[in-house]
mmCIF file of C-alpha atoms in Angstrom:
data_model
loop_
_atom_site.group_PDB
_atom_site.id
_atom_site.type_symbol
_atom_site.label_atom_id
_atom_site.label_comp_id
_atom_site.label_asym_id
_atom_site.label_seq_id
_atom_site.Cartn_x
_atom_site.Cartn_y
_atom_site.Cartn_z
ATOM 1 C CA MET A 356 37.699 32.654 -0.729
ATOM 2 C CA LYS A 357 37.394 34.988 2.293
ATOM 3 C CA ASN A 358 34.104 36.397 1.040
ATOM 4 C CA LEU A 359 32.294 33.047 0.919
ATOM 5 C CA LYS A 360 29.457 32.787 3.382
ATOM 6 C CA VAL A 361 28.600 29.433 4.868
ATOM 7 C CA ILE A 362 24.864 28.885 4.647
ATOM 8 C CA LYS A 363 23.428 26.694 7.359
ATOM 9 C CA ASN A 364 20.845 24.071 6.447
ATOM 10 C CA ASN A 365 17.990 25.913 8.203
ATOM 11 C CA GLU A 366 18.815 29.172 6.391
ATOM 12 C CA LEU A 367 18.737 27.368 3.063
ATOM 13 C CA LYS A 368 15.399 25.839 3.912
ATOM 14 C CA ASP A 369 13.897 29.199 4.863
ATOM 15 C CA TRP A 370 14.655 30.959 1.583
ATOM 16 C CA ALA A 371 13.686 27.873 -0.434
ATOM 17 C CA GLU A 372 10.299 27.769 1.265
ATOM 18 C CA GLU A 373 9.789 31.480 0.675
ATOM 19 C CA ILE A 374 10.398 31.118 -3.041
ATOM 20 C CA PHE A 375 8.864 27.762 -3.836
ATOM 21 C CA LYS A 376 6.019 27.060 -1.374
ATOM 22 C CA LYS A 377 3.671 29.790 -2.535
ATOM 23 C CA ASN A 378 1.229 28.765 -5.272
ATOM 24 C CA SER A 379 3.251 25.843 -6.584
ATOM 25 C CA PHE A 380 3.442 22.087 -6.377
ATOM 26 C CA ASN A 381 6.387 20.499 -4.635
ATOM 27 C CA MET A 382 7.602 17.138 -3.486
ATOM 28 C CA VAL A 383 7.840 16.810 0.278
ATOM 29 C CA ASP A 384 11.424 17.473 1.307
ATOM 30 C CA VAL A 385 12.697 14.227 2.813
ATOM 31 C CA SER A 386 16.384 15.097 2.539
ATOM 32 C CA ALA A 387 16.829 15.423 6.323
ATOM 33 C CA LYS A 388 14.903 12.233 7.153
ATOM 34 C CA LYS A 389 16.645 9.006 8.081
ATOM 35 C CA GLU A 390 16.221 5.903 5.981
ATOM 36 C CA THR A 391 14.232 3.177 7.721
ATOM 37 C CA HIS A 392 12.581 -0.056 6.698
ATOM 38 C CA ARG A 393 9.177 0.782 5.171
ATOM 39 C CA ARG A 394 6.419 -1.639 4.274
ATOM 40 C CA ALA A 395 2.841 -1.265 3.070
ATOM 41 C CA LEU A 396 -0.007 -3.595 2.153
ATOM 42 C CA ALA A 397 -2.965 -2.508 0.021
ATOM 43 C CA SER A 398 -5.989 -4.288 -1.383
ATOM 44 C CA GLY A 399 -8.853 -3.831 -3.810
ATOM 45 C CA LYS A 400 -11.593 -5.811 -5.534
ATOM 46 C CA ILE A 401 -13.119 -6.204 -8.944
ATOM 47 C CA PHE A 402 -16.619 -7.560 -9.537
ATOM 48 C CA VAL A 403 -16.585 -9.556 -12.770
ATOM 49 C CA GLY A 404 -19.953 -11.362 -12.767
ATOM 50 C CA LYS A 405 -20.663 -15.078 -12.791
ATOM 51 C CA GLU A 406 -19.817 -15.774 -16.456
ATOM 52 C CA VAL A 407 -16.401 -14.080 -16.372
ATOM 53 C CA PHE A 408 -15.656 -15.502 -12.914
ATOM 54 C CA ASN A 409 -16.255 -19.058 -14.138
ATOM 55 C CA LEU A 410 -14.179 -18.480 -17.292
ATOM 56 C CA ILE A 411 -11.281 -17.161 -15.184
ATOM 57 C CA LYS A 412 -11.632 -20.024 -12.704
ATOM 58 C CA ASN A 413 -11.561 -22.608 -15.522
ATOM 59 C CA LYS A 414 -8.732 -20.802 -17.367
ATOM 60 C CA GLU A 415 -10.902 -20.269 -20.461
ATOM 61 C CA MET A 416 -10.679 -16.483 -20.920
ATOM 62 C CA PRO A 417 -10.294 -15.446 -24.593
ATOM 63 C CA LYS A 418 -7.289 -13.142 -24.031
ATOM 64 C CA GLY A 419 -5.491 -15.412 -21.545
ATOM 65 C CA ASP A 420 -5.315 -15.809 -17.781
ATOM 66 C CA PRO A 421 -6.124 -12.463 -16.107
ATOM 67 C CA VAL A 422 -4.840 -13.594 -12.705
ATOM 68 C CA SER A 423 -1.314 -14.436 -13.859
ATOM 69 C CA LEU A 424 -0.981 -11.317 -15.980
ATOM 70 C CA ALA A 425 -2.446 -9.125 -13.212
ATOM 71 C CA GLU A 426 0.208 -10.345 -10.772
ATOM 72 C CA VAL A 427 2.908 -9.279 -13.247
ATOM 73 C CA SER A 428 1.123 -5.949 -13.801
ATOM 74 C CA ALA A 429 1.155 -5.317 -10.052
ATOM 75 C CA VAL A 430 4.962 -5.499 -10.061
ATOM 76 C CA LEU A 431 5.141 -3.089 -12.997
ATOM 77 C CA GLY A 432 2.684 -0.722 -11.300
ATOM 78 C CA VAL A 433 4.823 -0.678 -8.160
ATOM 79 C CA LYS A 434 7.996 0.029 -10.137
ATOM 80 C CA LYS A 435 6.417 2.831 -12.225
ATOM 81 C CA THR A 436 4.605 4.670 -9.409
ATOM 82 C CA SER A 437 6.845 7.730 -9.309
ATOM 83 C CA GLU A 438 6.528 8.088 -13.090
ATOM 84 C CA LEU A 439 2.725 8.198 -12.895
ATOM 85 C CA ILE A 440 2.106 10.143 -9.675
ATOM 86 C CA PRO A 441 3.742 13.562 -10.198
ATOM 87 C CA LEU A 442 4.881 14.325 -6.631
ATOM 88 C CA CYS A 443 5.714 10.771 -5.572
ATOM 89 C CA HIS A 444 9.380 10.145 -4.716
ATOM 90 C CA PRO A 445 11.205 7.499 -6.755
ATOM 91 C CA LEU A 446 12.126 4.761 -4.293
ATOM 92 C CA PRO A 447 14.526 1.827 -4.356
ATOM 93 C CA ILE A 448 12.003 -1.005 -4.027
ATOM 94 C CA ASP A 449 13.488 -3.950 -2.148
ATOM 95 C CA HIS A 450 10.508 -6.295 -2.426
ATOM 96 C CA THR A 451 7.023 -6.532 -3.828
ATOM 97 C CA ALA A 452 4.535 -9.360 -4.112
ATOM 98 C CA SER A 453 0.896 -9.678 -5.054
ATOM 99 C CA LYS A 454 -1.794 -12.239 -4.387
ATOM 100 C CA ILE A 455 -5.194 -12.534 -6.020
ATOM 101 C CA ILE A 456 -7.969 -14.356 -4.208
ATOM 102 C CA MET A 457 -11.120 -15.428 -6.030
ATOM 103 C CA HIS A 458 -14.388 -15.162 -4.079
ATOM 104 C CA ASP A 459 -17.135 -17.477 -5.390
ATOM 105 C CA LYS A 460 -19.900 -15.978 -3.250
ATOM 106 C CA ASP A 461 -19.870 -12.552 -4.958
ATOM 107 C CA ASN A 462 -17.905 -13.230 -8.182
ATOM 108 C CA THR A 463 -15.048 -10.931 -7.207
ATOM 109 C CA LEU A 464 -11.310 -11.090 -7.367
ATOM 110 C CA GLU A 465 -9.484 -9.483 -4.470
ATOM 111 C CA VAL A 466 -5.973 -8.182 -5.077
ATOM 112 C CA PHE A 467 -3.352 -7.745 -2.355
ATOM 113 C CA CYS A 468 -0.016 -6.045 -2.931
ATOM 114 C CA VAL A 469 2.823 -5.659 -0.436
ATOM 115 C CA VAL A 470 5.841 -3.429 -0.987
ATOM 116 C CA SER A 471 8.942 -2.871 1.113
ATOM 117 C CA ALA A 472 11.941 -0.580 0.859
ATOM 118 C CA TYR A 473 14.674 0.891 2.981
ATOM 119 C CA ALA A 474 13.917 4.554 2.306
ATOM 120 C CA LYS A 475 13.248 8.046 3.670
ATOM 121 C CA THR A 476 9.553 7.946 2.830
ATOM 122 C CA GLY A 477 6.817 5.330 2.794
ATOM 123 C CA VAL A 478 5.741 2.891 0.093
ATOM 124 C CA GLU A 479 1.971 3.298 0.449
ATOM 125 C CA MET A 480 1.503 4.753 -3.023
ATOM 126 C CA GLU A 481 3.497 1.916 -4.564
ATOM 127 C CA ALA A 482 1.298 -0.708 -2.871
ATOM 128 C CA ILE A 483 -1.884 1.096 -3.967
ATOM 129 C CA MET A 484 -0.543 1.480 -7.513
ATOM 130 C CA GLY A 485 0.297 -2.234 -7.621
ATOM 131 C CA VAL A 486 -3.276 -3.077 -6.648
ATOM 132 C CA ASN A 487 -4.708 -0.707 -9.254
ATOM 133 C CA ALA A 488 -2.452 -2.011 -12.038
ATOM 134 C CA ALA A 489 -3.581 -5.563 -11.275
ATOM 135 C CA LEU A 490 -7.267 -4.605 -11.125
ATOM 136 C CA ILE A 491 -7.128 -2.682 -14.403
ATOM 137 C CA THR A 492 -5.377 -5.618 -16.074
ATOM 138 C CA ILE A 493 -8.155 -7.954 -14.941
ATOM 139 C CA TYR A 494 -10.645 -5.403 -16.287
ATOM 140 C CA ASP A 495 -8.857 -5.238 -19.655
ATOM 141 C CA LEU A 496 -8.747 -9.000 -20.103
ATOM 142 C CA SER A 497 -12.362 -9.451 -18.923
ATOM 143 C CA LYS A 498 -14.209 -6.656 -20.743
ATOM 144 C CA ILE A 499 -14.298 -8.668 -23.968
ATOM 145 C CA VAL A 500 -16.704 -11.107 -22.287
ATOM 146 C CA ASN A 501 -18.607 -8.640 -20.097
ATOM 147 C CA PRO A 502 -17.898 -4.896 -19.952
ATOM 148 C CA HIS A 503 -20.071 -4.535 -16.828
ATOM 149 C CA LEU A 504 -17.199 -4.740 -14.362
ATOM 150 C CA LYS A 505 -16.738 -2.771 -11.168
ATOM 151 C CA ILE A 506 -13.482 -1.923 -9.399
ATOM 152 C CA HIS A 507 -14.029 -0.959 -5.776
ATOM 153 C CA ASP A 508 -12.702 -0.823 -2.243
ATOM 154 C CA VAL A 509 -9.079 0.013 -3.081
ATOM 155 C CA LYS A 510 -7.421 0.857 0.218
ATOM 156 C CA LEU A 511 -4.306 0.828 2.306
ATOM 157 C CA LEU A 512 -4.490 -1.916 4.937
ATOM 158 C CA ILE A 513 -1.181 -1.567 6.785
ATOM 159 C CA LYS A 514 1.875 0.653 6.700
ATOM 160 C CA GLU A 515 4.909 0.516 8.899
ATOM 161 C CA GLY A 516 8.220 2.280 9.311
ATOM 162 C CA GLY A 517 9.399 5.813 9.871
ATOM 163 C CA LYS A 518 8.392 8.005 12.814
ATOM 164 C CA SER A 519 4.758 6.911 12.904
ATOM 165 C CA GLY A 520 5.564 3.200 13.241
ATOM 166 C CA LEU A 521 2.731 0.758 12.560
ATOM 167 C CA TRP A 522 -0.622 1.951 11.138
ATOM 168 C CA LYS A 523 -3.581 -0.370 10.573
ATOM 169 C CA ASN A 524 -6.698 0.529 8.619
ATOM 170 C CA PRO A 525 -9.345 1.578 11.184
ATOM 171 C CA GLU A 526 -12.075 -0.197 9.167
ATOM 172 C CA GLY A 527 -10.412 -3.482 10.045
ATOM 173 C CA LEU A 528 -8.186 -6.047 8.409
ATOM 174 C CA PRO A 529 -8.962 -9.262 6.518
ATOM 175 C CA ASN A 530 -9.261 -12.286 8.799
ATOM 176 C CA PHE A 531 -5.906 -13.756 7.758
ATOM 177 C CA LEU A 532 -4.172 -10.560 8.965
ATOM 178 C CA LYS A 533 -6.017 -10.293 12.274
ATOM 179 C CA GLU A 534 -4.010 -13.232 13.614
ATOM 180 C CA ILE A 535 -0.722 -11.465 12.796
ATOM 181 C CA PHE A 536 -1.599 -7.890 13.777
#
């Protein structure tokens, strides 16, 4: 036991970087970071056209209600994020919720997804994945009526927690969030 050398954390990091950083993919090392409360809100839209919009609004879609199923899909998307994004850390999700708002003026459905966790890294990817899962579900249930659908404007609106604190999308926030932030 006399010949054992104690390796300090910074020495371990140095040789690990030397071996693994060059020409390879790697997850960001968050092992030394402190866990903090993290939260993110993302949004996105899908243009479905007047016919599909009215069918959804009147709950007459052939494959069922896209809004209800999309809200469930958002939860599944959040929970499966680290399985689908190769370098994304698996996180212990503490809360997620989604909301879908229908906009008559342009025949769109706008999806919002919020995610929170007490973790060493943020939940932005989980919120964005929740939005995308919901949008793709709406697409799948709507394409039978009209395949000319358009998903657009998927973005992170707010993230908070960790060293950087609160971040708000510089393009602005929806009106209902402006009162809060």
